[in-house]
PDB file of C-alpha atoms in Angstrom:
ATOM      1  CA  MET B   1     104.225 117.898  91.102  1.00  0.00           C
ATOM      2  CA  VAL B   2     105.845 114.689  92.305  1.00  0.00           C
ATOM      3  CA  GLN B   3     106.627 114.278  95.972  1.00  0.00           C
ATOM      4  CA  ILE B   4     109.509 112.289  97.428  1.00  0.00           C
ATOM      5  CA  GLY B   5     108.759 109.915 100.266  1.00  0.00           C
ATOM      6  CA  PHE B   6     110.710 107.489 102.410  1.00  0.00           C
ATOM      7  CA  ASN B   7     109.396 104.084 103.458  1.00  0.00           C
ATOM      8  CA  LEU B   8     110.002 103.639 107.182  1.00  0.00           C
ATOM      9  CA  LEU B   9     109.853  99.867 106.898  1.00  0.00           C
ATOM     10  CA  THR B  10     113.627 100.260 106.625  1.00  0.00           C
ATOM     11  CA  VAL B  11     113.737 100.902 110.369  1.00  0.00           C
ATOM     12  CA  GLY B  12     110.872  98.811 111.712  1.00  0.00           C
ATOM     13  CA  GLY B  13     107.409  97.374 111.348  1.00  0.00           C
ATOM     14  CA  PHE B  14     105.810  99.547 114.025  1.00  0.00           C
ATOM     15  CA  ILE B  15     106.435 103.277 113.984  1.00  0.00           C
ATOM     16  CA  ASP B  16     105.874 105.220 117.202  1.00  0.00           C
ATOM     17  CA  GLU B  17     107.140 108.291 119.061  1.00  0.00           C
ATOM     18  CA  ALA B  18     110.634 106.830 119.323  1.00  0.00           C
ATOM     19  CA  HIS B  19     110.937 107.343 115.559  1.00  0.00           C
ATOM     20  CA  LEU B  20     109.946 111.022 115.573  1.00  0.00           C
ATOM     21  CA  PRO B  21     113.536 112.361 115.741  1.00  0.00           C
ATOM     22  CA  LEU B  22     114.253 110.325 112.608  1.00  0.00           C
ATOM     23  CA  CYS B  23     111.157 111.801 110.988  1.00  0.00           C
ATOM     24  CA  GLU B  24     112.415 115.287 111.803  1.00  0.00           C
ATOM     25  CA  ARG B  25     115.706 114.409 110.131  1.00  0.00           C
ATOM     26  CA  ILE B  26     113.871 113.070 107.085  1.00  0.00           C
ATOM     27  CA  ARG B  27     111.967 116.345 106.777  1.00  0.00           C
ATOM     28  CA  ALA B  28     115.149 118.394 107.242  1.00  0.00           C
ATOM     29  CA  ILE B  29     116.798 116.533 104.360  1.00  0.00           C
ATOM     30  CA  GLY B  30     113.912 117.588 102.137  1.00  0.00           C
ATOM     31  CA  TYR B  31     111.558 114.627 101.912  1.00  0.00           C
ATOM     32  CA  ASP B  32     107.891 115.502 101.502  1.00  0.00           C
ATOM     33  CA  GLY B  33     106.494 112.519 103.343  1.00  0.00           C
ATOM     34  CA  VAL B  34     106.942 109.102 104.881  1.00  0.00           C
ATOM     35  CA  GLU B  35     105.408 105.735 104.126  1.00  0.00           C
ATOM     36  CA  ILE B  36     104.327 104.149 107.381  1.00  0.00           C
ATOM     37  CA  PRO B  37     104.228 100.358 107.754  1.00  0.00           C
ATOM     38  CA  VAL B  38     100.844  99.443 109.222  1.00  0.00           C
ATOM     39  CA  PHE B  39     101.290  95.867 110.363  1.00  0.00           C
ATOM     40  CA  GLU B  40      99.945  96.188 113.915  1.00  0.00           C
ATOM     41  CA  GLY B  41      98.489  98.735 116.322  1.00  0.00           C
ATOM     42  CA  ASP B  42      95.148 100.463 116.684  1.00  0.00           C
ATOM     43  CA  VAL B  43      93.378 103.474 115.250  1.00  0.00           C
ATOM     44  CA  GLY B  44      94.161 105.618 118.280  1.00  0.00           C
ATOM     45  CA  HIS B  45      97.882 105.072 117.867  1.00  0.00           C
ATOM     46  CA  TYR B  46      97.842 106.137 114.212  1.00  0.00           C
ATOM     47  CA  GLU B  47      95.647 109.130 114.909  1.00  0.00           C
ATOM     48  CA  LYS B  48      98.183 110.378 117.447  1.00  0.00           C
ATOM     49  CA  LEU B  49     101.107 109.613 115.131  1.00  0.00           C
ATOM     50  CA  GLY B  50      99.403 111.524 112.329  1.00  0.00           C
ATOM     51  CA  ARG B  51      99.145 114.628 114.494  1.00  0.00           C
ATOM     52  CA  ARG B  52     102.835 114.432 115.351  1.00  0.00           C
ATOM     53  CA  LEU B  53     103.788 114.050 111.694  1.00  0.00           C
ATOM     54  CA  ASP B  54     101.588 117.010 110.805  1.00  0.00           C
ATOM     55  CA  ALA B  55     103.605 119.083 113.270  1.00  0.00           C
ATOM     56  CA  ILE B  56     106.838 117.942 111.618  1.00  0.00           C
ATOM     57  CA  GLY B  57     105.450 118.723 108.161  1.00  0.00           C
ATOM     58  CA  LEU B  58     105.491 115.231 106.661  1.00  0.00           C
ATOM     59  CA  LYS B  59     102.646 113.840 104.552  1.00  0.00           C
ATOM     60  CA  ARG B  60     101.801 110.156 104.729  1.00  0.00           C
ATOM     61  CA  THR B  61     101.132 107.024 102.735  1.00  0.00           C
ATOM     62  CA  ILE B  62     101.038 103.543 104.251  1.00  0.00           C
ATOM     63  CA  VAL B  63     102.224 100.072 103.328  1.00  0.00           C
ATOM     64  CA  THR B  64     100.410  97.037 104.680  1.00  0.00           C
ATOM     65  CA  ILE B  65     100.394  93.253 104.281  1.00  0.00           C
ATOM     66  CA  VAL B  66      98.267  90.195 105.044  1.00  0.00           C
ATOM     67  CA  ALA B  67      99.225  86.986 106.839  1.00  0.00           C
ATOM     68  CA  GLU B  68      98.420  83.311 106.295  1.00  0.00           C
ATOM     69  CA  ASP B  69      95.399  83.589 108.585  1.00  0.00           C
ATOM     70  CA  SER B  70      94.126  86.633 106.646  1.00  0.00           C
ATOM     71  CA  ASN B  71      94.867  85.493 103.104  1.00  0.00           C
ATOM     72  CA  PRO B  72      92.285  86.729 100.558  1.00  0.00           C
ATOM     73  CA  LEU B  73      93.270  83.892  98.187  1.00  0.00           C
ATOM     74  CA  SER B  74      92.250  81.201 100.637  1.00  0.00           C
ATOM     75  CA  PRO B  75      89.578  78.596  99.779  1.00  0.00           C
ATOM     76  CA  ASP B  76      88.456  78.837 103.426  1.00  0.00           C
ATOM     77  CA  PRO B  77      85.626  81.394 103.839  1.00  0.00           C
ATOM     78  CA  ALA B  78      86.656  82.067 107.450  1.00  0.00           C
ATOM     79  CA  ILE B  79      90.172  83.044 106.391  1.00  0.00           C
ATOM     80  CA  ARG B  80      88.811  85.212 103.570  1.00  0.00           C
ATOM     81  CA  GLN B  81      86.594  86.945 106.111  1.00  0.00           C
ATOM     82  CA  LYS B  82      89.659  87.670 108.236  1.00  0.00           C
ATOM     83  CA  ALA B  83      91.274  89.142 105.125  1.00  0.00           C
ATOM     84  CA  ARG B  84      88.312  91.504 104.724  1.00  0.00           C
ATOM     85  CA  GLU B  85      88.625  92.491 108.371  1.00  0.00           C
ATOM     86  CA  ARG B  86      92.365  93.023 107.959  1.00  0.00           C
ATOM     87  CA  HIS B  87      91.765  95.223 104.914  1.00  0.00           C
ATOM     88  CA  ARG B  88      89.145  97.281 106.763  1.00  0.00           C
ATOM     89  CA  TRP B  89      91.482  97.671 109.744  1.00  0.00           C
ATOM     90  CA  ALA B  90      94.231  98.967 107.438  1.00  0.00           C
ATOM     91  CA  ILE B  91      91.821 101.501 105.939  1.00  0.00           C
ATOM     92  CA  ASP B  92      90.750 102.701 109.386  1.00  0.00           C
ATOM     93  CA  CYS B  93      94.387 103.094 110.474  1.00  0.00           C
ATOM     94  CA  ALA B  94      95.310 104.894 107.248  1.00  0.00           C
ATOM     95  CA  ALA B  95      92.406 107.303 107.654  1.00  0.00           C
ATOM     96  CA  ALA B  96      93.363 108.007 111.254  1.00  0.00           C
ATOM     97  CA  LEU B  97      96.957 108.633 110.161  1.00  0.00           C
ATOM     98  CA  GLY B  98      95.867 111.025 107.425  1.00  0.00           C
ATOM     99  CA  ALA B  99      97.349 108.845 104.661  1.00  0.00           C
ATOM    100  CA  THR B 100      96.316 109.224 101.033  1.00  0.00           C
ATOM    101  CA  VAL B 101      97.515 105.874  99.610  1.00  0.00           C
ATOM    102  CA  ILE B 102      97.468 102.273 100.835  1.00  0.00           C
ATOM    103  CA  ALA B 103     100.373 100.512  99.136  1.00  0.00           C
ATOM    104  CA  GLY B 104     101.855  97.060  99.483  1.00  0.00           C
ATOM    105  CA  PRO B 105     101.328  93.379  98.628  1.00  0.00           C
ATOM    106  CA  TYR B 106      98.056  92.887 100.508  1.00  0.00           C
ATOM    107  CA  HIS B 107      97.029  90.373  97.884  1.00  0.00           C
ATOM    108  CA  SER B 108      98.777  87.444  99.595  1.00  0.00           C
ATOM    109  CA  PRO B 109     101.217  86.624 102.413  1.00  0.00           C
ATOM    110  CA  VAL B 110     104.854  87.350 101.557  1.00  0.00           C
ATOM    111  CA  GLY B 111     106.965  84.212 101.336  1.00  0.00           C
ATOM    112  CA  VAL B 112     104.037  81.771 101.281  1.00  0.00           C
ATOM    113  CA  PHE B 113     103.761  79.446  98.273  1.00  0.00           C
ATOM    114  CA  THR B 114     101.614  76.573  97.008  1.00  0.00           C
ATOM    115  CA  GLY B 115     104.040  75.203  94.437  1.00  0.00           C
ATOM    116  CA  GLU B 116     102.065  76.551  91.470  1.00  0.00           C
ATOM    117  CA  GLY B 117     100.777  79.807  90.053  1.00  0.00           C
ATOM    118  CA  PRO B 118      97.510  81.452  91.105  1.00  0.00           C
ATOM    119  CA  ARG B 119      94.401  79.405  90.350  1.00  0.00           C
ATOM    120  CA  GLU B 120      91.274  80.861  88.823  1.00  0.00           C
ATOM    121  CA  ASP B 121      89.325  80.491  92.061  1.00  0.00           C
ATOM    122  CA  GLU B 122      92.088  82.276  93.990  1.00  0.00           C
ATOM    123  CA  LEU B 123      92.038  85.217  91.596  1.00  0.00           C
ATOM    124  CA  ALA B 124      88.251  85.380  91.805  1.00  0.00           C
ATOM    125  CA  HIS B 125      88.403  85.486  95.610  1.00  0.00           C
ATOM    126  CA  LEU B 126      91.110  88.158  95.444  1.00  0.00           C
ATOM    127  CA  ALA B 127      89.197  90.373  93.026  1.00  0.00           C
ATOM    128  CA  GLU B 128      86.095  90.170  95.217  1.00  0.00           C
ATOM    129  CA  ALA B 129      88.065  91.153  98.335  1.00  0.00           C
ATOM    130  CA  LEU B 130      89.856  94.020  96.597  1.00  0.00           C
ATOM    131  CA  HIS B 131      86.656  95.404  95.118  1.00  0.00           C
ATOM    132  CA  ALA B 132      85.222  95.654  98.615  1.00  0.00           C
ATOM    133  CA  MET B 133      88.452  97.175  99.916  1.00  0.00           C
ATOM    134  CA  ALA B 134      88.556  99.733  97.094  1.00  0.00           C
ATOM    135  CA  ASP B 135      85.000 100.746  97.852  1.00  0.00           C
ATOM    136  CA  ASP B 136      85.649 101.168 101.572  1.00  0.00           C
ATOM    137  CA  ALA B 137      88.901 103.058 100.974  1.00  0.00           C
ATOM    138  CA  GLY B 138      87.257 105.334  98.430  1.00  0.00           C
ATOM    139  CA  LYS B 139      84.686 106.403 100.991  1.00  0.00           C
ATOM    140  CA  ALA B 140      87.592 107.390 103.246  1.00  0.00           C
ATOM    141  CA  GLY B 141      89.312 109.327 100.441  1.00  0.00           C
ATOM    142  CA  ILE B 142      92.217 106.870 100.216  1.00  0.00           C
ATOM    143  CA  ALA B 143      93.533 105.317  96.996  1.00  0.00           C
ATOM    144  CA  LEU B 144      94.542 101.675  96.755  1.00  0.00           C
ATOM    145  CA  SER B 145      97.867 100.858  95.085  1.00  0.00           C
ATOM    146  CA  LEU B 146      98.508  97.121  95.096  1.00  0.00           C
ATOM    147  CA  GLU B 147     102.093  95.943  94.725  1.00  0.00           C
ATOM    148  CA  ALA B 148     103.212  93.208  92.361  1.00  0.00           C
ATOM    149  CA  ILE B 149     106.265  91.581  93.922  1.00  0.00           C
ATOM    150  CA  ASN B 150     108.790  89.157  92.500  1.00  0.00           C
ATOM    151  CA  ARG B 151     108.375  85.403  92.127  1.00  0.00           C
ATOM    152  CA  PHE B 152     110.710  84.681  95.047  1.00  0.00           C
ATOM    153  CA  GLU B 153     108.359  86.480  97.454  1.00  0.00           C
ATOM    154  CA  CYS B 154     104.910  85.531  96.133  1.00  0.00           C
ATOM    155  CA  TYR B 155     103.114  83.628  93.398  1.00  0.00           C
ATOM    156  CA  ALA B 156      99.881  85.597  93.121  1.00  0.00           C
ATOM    157  CA  LEU B 157     100.965  88.850  91.468  1.00  0.00           C
ATOM    158  CA  THR B 158     104.426  89.372  89.964  1.00  0.00           C
ATOM    159  CA  THR B 159     104.190  91.572  86.831  1.00  0.00           C
ATOM    160  CA  MET B 160     102.561  94.740  85.574  1.00  0.00           C
ATOM    161  CA  GLU B 161     100.622  92.649  83.064  1.00  0.00           C
ATOM    162  CA  ALA B 162      99.175  90.525  85.855  1.00  0.00           C
ATOM    163  CA  ALA B 163      98.384  93.635  87.909  1.00  0.00           C
ATOM    164  CA  SER B 164      96.545  95.155  84.949  1.00  0.00           C
ATOM    165  CA  ALA B 165      94.539  91.971  84.440  1.00  0.00           C
ATOM    166  CA  LEU B 166      93.629  91.958  88.137  1.00  0.00           C
ATOM    167  CA  ARG B 167      92.569  95.604  87.922  1.00  0.00           C
ATOM    168  CA  ALA B 168      90.163  94.663  85.149  1.00  0.00           C
ATOM    169  CA  ARG B 169      88.742  91.903  87.348  1.00  0.00           C
ATOM    170  CA  VAL B 170      88.373  94.202  90.345  1.00  0.00           C
ATOM    171  CA  GLY B 171      86.521  96.764  88.247  1.00  0.00           C
ATOM    172  CA  HIS B 172      86.596  99.656  90.706  1.00  0.00           C
ATOM    173  CA  PRO B 173      87.785 103.211  89.924  1.00  0.00           C
ATOM    174  CA  ASN B 174      89.555 103.485  93.291  1.00  0.00           C
ATOM    175  CA  PHE B 175      91.769 100.482  92.606  1.00  0.00           C
ATOM    176  CA  GLY B 176      95.226 100.957  91.082  1.00  0.00           C
ATOM    177  CA  TYR B 177      98.627  99.404  91.389  1.00  0.00           C
ATOM    178  CA  MET B 178     102.200 100.514  91.914  1.00  0.00           C
ATOM    179  CA  TYR B 179     105.420 100.306  89.956  1.00  0.00           C
ATOM    180  CA  ASP B 180     108.445  99.185  91.943  1.00  0.00           C
ATOM    181  CA  THR B 181     111.846  99.420  90.254  1.00  0.00           C
ATOM    182  CA  PHE B 182     113.310  96.514  92.254  1.00  0.00           C
ATOM    183  CA  HIS B 183     110.578  94.039  91.366  1.00  0.00           C
ATOM    184  CA  ALA B 184     110.387  95.272  87.770  1.00  0.00           C
ATOM    185  CA  ASN B 185     114.141  94.735  87.443  1.00  0.00           C
ATOM    186  CA  ILE B 186     113.534  91.051  88.185  1.00  0.00           C
ATOM    187  CA  GLU B 187     110.217  90.302  86.522  1.00  0.00           C
ATOM    188  CA  GLU B 188     109.899  92.587  83.486  1.00  0.00           C
ATOM    189  CA  ARG B 189     111.824  91.872  80.299  1.00  0.00           C
ATOM    190  CA  ASP B 190     111.731  95.611  79.620  1.00  0.00           C
ATOM    191  CA  PRO B 191     111.293  97.349  83.003  1.00  0.00           C
ATOM    192  CA  VAL B 192     111.050 100.885  81.617  1.00  0.00           C
ATOM    193  CA  GLY B 193     108.774  99.800  78.784  1.00  0.00           C
ATOM    194  CA  ALA B 194     106.495  98.057  81.276  1.00  0.00           C
ATOM    195  CA  TYR B 195     106.109 101.293  83.182  1.00  0.00           C
ATOM    196  CA  SER B 196     105.284 103.250  80.035  1.00  0.00           C
ATOM    197  CA  ARG B 197     102.775 100.662  78.834  1.00  0.00           C
ATOM    198  CA  TYR B 198     100.803 100.517  82.065  1.00  0.00           C
ATOM    199  CA  ALA B 199     101.348 104.088  83.288  1.00  0.00           C
ATOM    200  CA  PRO B 200      97.660 105.118  83.028  1.00  0.00           C
ATOM    201  CA  GLU B 201      96.817 102.511  85.680  1.00  0.00           C
ATOM    202  CA  ILE B 202      99.834 103.086  87.954  1.00  0.00           C
ATOM    203  CA  ASN B 203      99.115 105.385  90.900  1.00  0.00           C
ATOM    204  CA  HIS B 204     102.163 104.979  93.153  1.00  0.00           C
ATOM    205  CA  ILE B 205     105.890 104.372  92.624  1.00  0.00           C
ATOM    206  CA  HIS B 206     108.587 102.786  94.769  1.00  0.00           C
ATOM    207  CA  LEU B 207     112.163 103.657  93.858  1.00  0.00           C
ATOM    208  CA  SER B 208     114.284 100.741  94.995  1.00  0.00           C
ATOM    209  CA  GLU B 209     117.757  99.761  93.834  1.00  0.00           C
ATOM    210  CA  ASN B 210     118.427  96.309  92.381  1.00  0.00           C
ATOM    211  CA  ASP B 211     120.087  95.261  95.678  1.00  0.00           C
ATOM    212  CA  ARG B 212     117.504  97.158  97.776  1.00  0.00           C
ATOM    213  CA  GLY B 213     120.188  99.488  99.056  1.00  0.00           C
ATOM    214  CA  ILE B 214     120.948 103.115  98.197  1.00  0.00           C
ATOM    215  CA  VAL B 215     119.097 104.432  95.152  1.00  0.00           C
ATOM    216  CA  GLY B 216     121.592 105.219  92.392  1.00  0.00           C
ATOM    217  CA  ARG B 217     124.377 102.835  93.398  1.00  0.00           C
ATOM    218  CA  GLY B 218     123.184  99.812  91.433  1.00  0.00           C
ATOM    219  CA  HIS B 219     122.176  98.960  87.894  1.00  0.00           C
ATOM    220  CA  VAL B 220     118.539 100.040  87.667  1.00  0.00           C
ATOM    221  CA  PRO B 221     118.347 102.225  84.502  1.00  0.00           C
ATOM    222  CA  TRP B 222     117.559 105.364  86.429  1.00  0.00           C
ATOM    223  CA  ALA B 223     117.908 108.017  83.728  1.00  0.00           C
ATOM    224  CA  GLU B 224     115.562 106.102  81.416  1.00  0.00           C
ATOM    225  CA  THR B 225     113.175 105.405  84.300  1.00  0.00           C
ATOM    226  CA  PHE B 226     112.919 109.061  85.339  1.00  0.00           C
ATOM    227  CA  ARG B 227     112.397 110.146  81.733  1.00  0.00           C
ATOM    228  CA  ALA B 228     109.641 107.580  81.247  1.00  0.00           C
ATOM    229  CA  ILE B 229     107.866 108.666  84.425  1.00  0.00           C
ATOM    230  CA  ARG B 230     108.100 112.361  83.553  1.00  0.00           C
ATOM    231  CA  ALA B 231     106.889 111.692  80.015  1.00  0.00           C
ATOM    232  CA  THR B 232     103.578 110.341  81.350  1.00  0.00           C
ATOM    233  CA  GLY B 233     102.901 113.405  83.483  1.00  0.00           C
ATOM    234  CA  TYR B 234     102.947 111.373  86.693  1.00  0.00           C
ATOM    235  CA  ASP B 235     102.497 113.635  89.719  1.00  0.00           C
ATOM    236  CA  GLY B 236     102.228 111.223  92.633  1.00  0.00           C
ATOM    237  CA  TRP B 237     104.767 109.829  95.093  1.00  0.00           C
ATOM    238  CA  LEU B 238     108.304 108.705  94.364  1.00  0.00           C
ATOM    239  CA  THR B 239     108.963 106.729  97.527  1.00  0.00           C
ATOM    240  CA  VAL B 240     112.375 105.367  98.450  1.00  0.00           C
ATOM    241  CA  GLU B 241     112.198 101.767  99.569  1.00  0.00           C
ATOM    242  CA  ALA B 242     115.352 100.221 100.965  1.00  0.00           C
ATOM    243  CA  PHE B 243     115.544  97.164 103.161  1.00  0.00           C
ATOM    244  CA  GLY B 244     117.360  96.556 106.392  1.00  0.00           C
ATOM    245  CA  ARG B 245     117.259  93.899 109.085  1.00  0.00           C
ATOM    246  CA  ALA B 246     115.202  95.828 111.632  1.00  0.00           C
ATOM    247  CA  LEU B 247     112.200  93.510 111.185  1.00  0.00           C
ATOM    248  CA  PRO B 248     113.574  89.928 111.320  1.00  0.00           C
ATOM    249  CA  SER B 249     110.441  88.249 109.947  1.00  0.00           C
ATOM    250  CA  LEU B 250     110.370  90.511 106.905  1.00  0.00           C
ATOM    251  CA  ALA B 251     114.125  90.266 106.434  1.00  0.00           C
ATOM    252  CA  ALA B 252     113.707  86.491 106.312  1.00  0.00           C
ATOM    253  CA  ALA B 253     110.785  86.637 103.877  1.00  0.00           C
ATOM    254  CA  THR B 254     112.631  89.036 101.562  1.00  0.00           C
ATOM    255  CA  ARG B 255     116.006  87.313 101.945  1.00  0.00           C
ATOM    256  CA  VAL B 256     117.899  90.257 103.386  1.00  0.00           C
ATOM    257  CA  TRP B 257     120.968  88.623 104.911  1.00  0.00           C
ATOM    258  CA  ARG B 258     123.434  91.517 104.912  1.00  0.00           C
ATOM    259  CA  ASP B 259     123.525  95.270 105.449  1.00  0.00           C
ATOM    260  CA  LEU B 260     122.673  97.071 102.214  1.00  0.00           C
ATOM    261  CA  PHE B 261     123.840 100.569 103.177  1.00  0.00           C
ATOM    262  CA  PRO B 262     126.604 101.852 105.485  1.00  0.00           C
ATOM    263  CA  ASP B 263     124.268 103.844 107.734  1.00  0.00           C
ATOM    264  CA  LEU B 264     120.771 105.270 107.653  1.00  0.00           C
ATOM    265  CA  ASP B 265     121.758 108.893 107.162  1.00  0.00           C
ATOM    266  CA  THR B 266     123.850 108.031 104.104  1.00  0.00           C
ATOM    267  CA  LEU B 267     120.865 106.165 102.678  1.00  0.00           C
ATOM    268  CA  LEU B 268     118.545 109.119 103.304  1.00  0.00           C
ATOM    269  CA  VAL B 269     120.788 111.903 102.036  1.00  0.00           C
ATOM    270  CA  GLU B 270     122.249 110.146  99.019  1.00  0.00           C
ATOM    271  CA  SER B 271     118.930 108.700  97.816  1.00  0.00           C
ATOM    272  CA  HIS B 272     117.132 112.027  98.122  1.00  0.00           C
ATOM    273  CA  GLY B 273     119.844 113.936  96.285  1.00  0.00           C
ATOM    274  CA  PHE B 274     120.027 111.342  93.536  1.00  0.00           C
ATOM    275  CA  ILE B 275     116.275 111.453  92.932  1.00  0.00           C
ATOM    276  CA  ARG B 276     116.144 115.253  92.888  1.00  0.00           C
ATOM    277  CA  ARG B 277     118.964 115.411  90.348  1.00  0.00           C
ATOM    278  CA  GLY B 278     117.601 112.593  88.231  1.00  0.00           C
ATOM    279  CA  TRP B 279     114.129 114.065  88.141  1.00  0.00           C
ATOM    280  CA  ALA B 280     115.428 117.492  87.152  1.00  0.00           C
ATOM    281  CA  GLU B 281     117.655 116.053  84.412  1.00  0.00           C
ATOM    282  CA  ALA B 282     114.752 113.999  83.060  1.00  0.00           C
ATOM    283  CA  ALA B 283     113.035 117.234  82.091  1.00  0.00           C
ATOM    284  CA  SER B 284     115.742 117.639  79.435  1.00  0.00           C
ATOM    285  CA  PRO B 285     116.159 114.338  77.523  1.00  0.00           C
ATOM    286  CA  ALA B 286     119.284 115.533  75.749  1.00  0.00           C
ATOM    287  CA  LYS B 287     120.992 116.430  79.023  1.00  0.00           C
ATOM    288  CA  ALA B 288     119.852 113.227  80.701  1.00  0.00           C
ATOM    289  CA  GLY B 289     121.073 111.165  77.765  1.00  0.00           C
ATOM    290  CA  ALA B 290     124.457 112.854  77.852  1.00  0.00           C
ATOM    291  CA  ALA B 291     124.763 112.133  81.550  1.00  0.00           C
TER     292      ALA B 291
END
């Protein structure tokens, strides 16, 4: 059975005890879990946070990134080694937190470009790094779900086709990739068809509106998307990802210049209700089509 999560990157890049009242509210609304941004901090912090979230009743996934000095695409062996260390650190933090999935664009730094598409040597370096990461994460019981993001945020991985080709290069059973409705709305000629085509390899889903605000208020084809996901028997996470300006560096990299929702509680309540209704209606294609 699918579970609905909420990505806490909306409120900050480092989640601590100050965010626990919000987590209690998220659970009260009916969310099954939270996606924790793991950009900094140590294992001890995430172990403690995991215990607190257990007490609240929220399950966990994480989202993580790499930086220019830990870029697995780099021709510099020292930087690629830092990427390996960054990947291992993320796995250790995820395990301490009790997370089941490591999501995010940890293939390359967000907002960093070379002026051309990925070179063959870059993809070879990336596949090598991700194979090692998949192996380490598998030993910890954590699945990898790499995120293809749009061309305005990266050049290394932008489509489901490219993610599938990378998966073949990586060649590890613990390596998968995610489907994100926002990025698909930009990069896929047929966003719903792209999901259906690559569904056997997709192991995590972000539900994000075309403006990255409240799910259901924009023009993502939600009814068709929910039907396509249900048709494949997907039973993982449906995680709400909306963007705010709480983390200035990420807001700059993702070009978030304005508020995308009136307040956080409206975002939480409306998105959750919309997903629950849409998922239920998708079980009956005739009803969903009529809606």
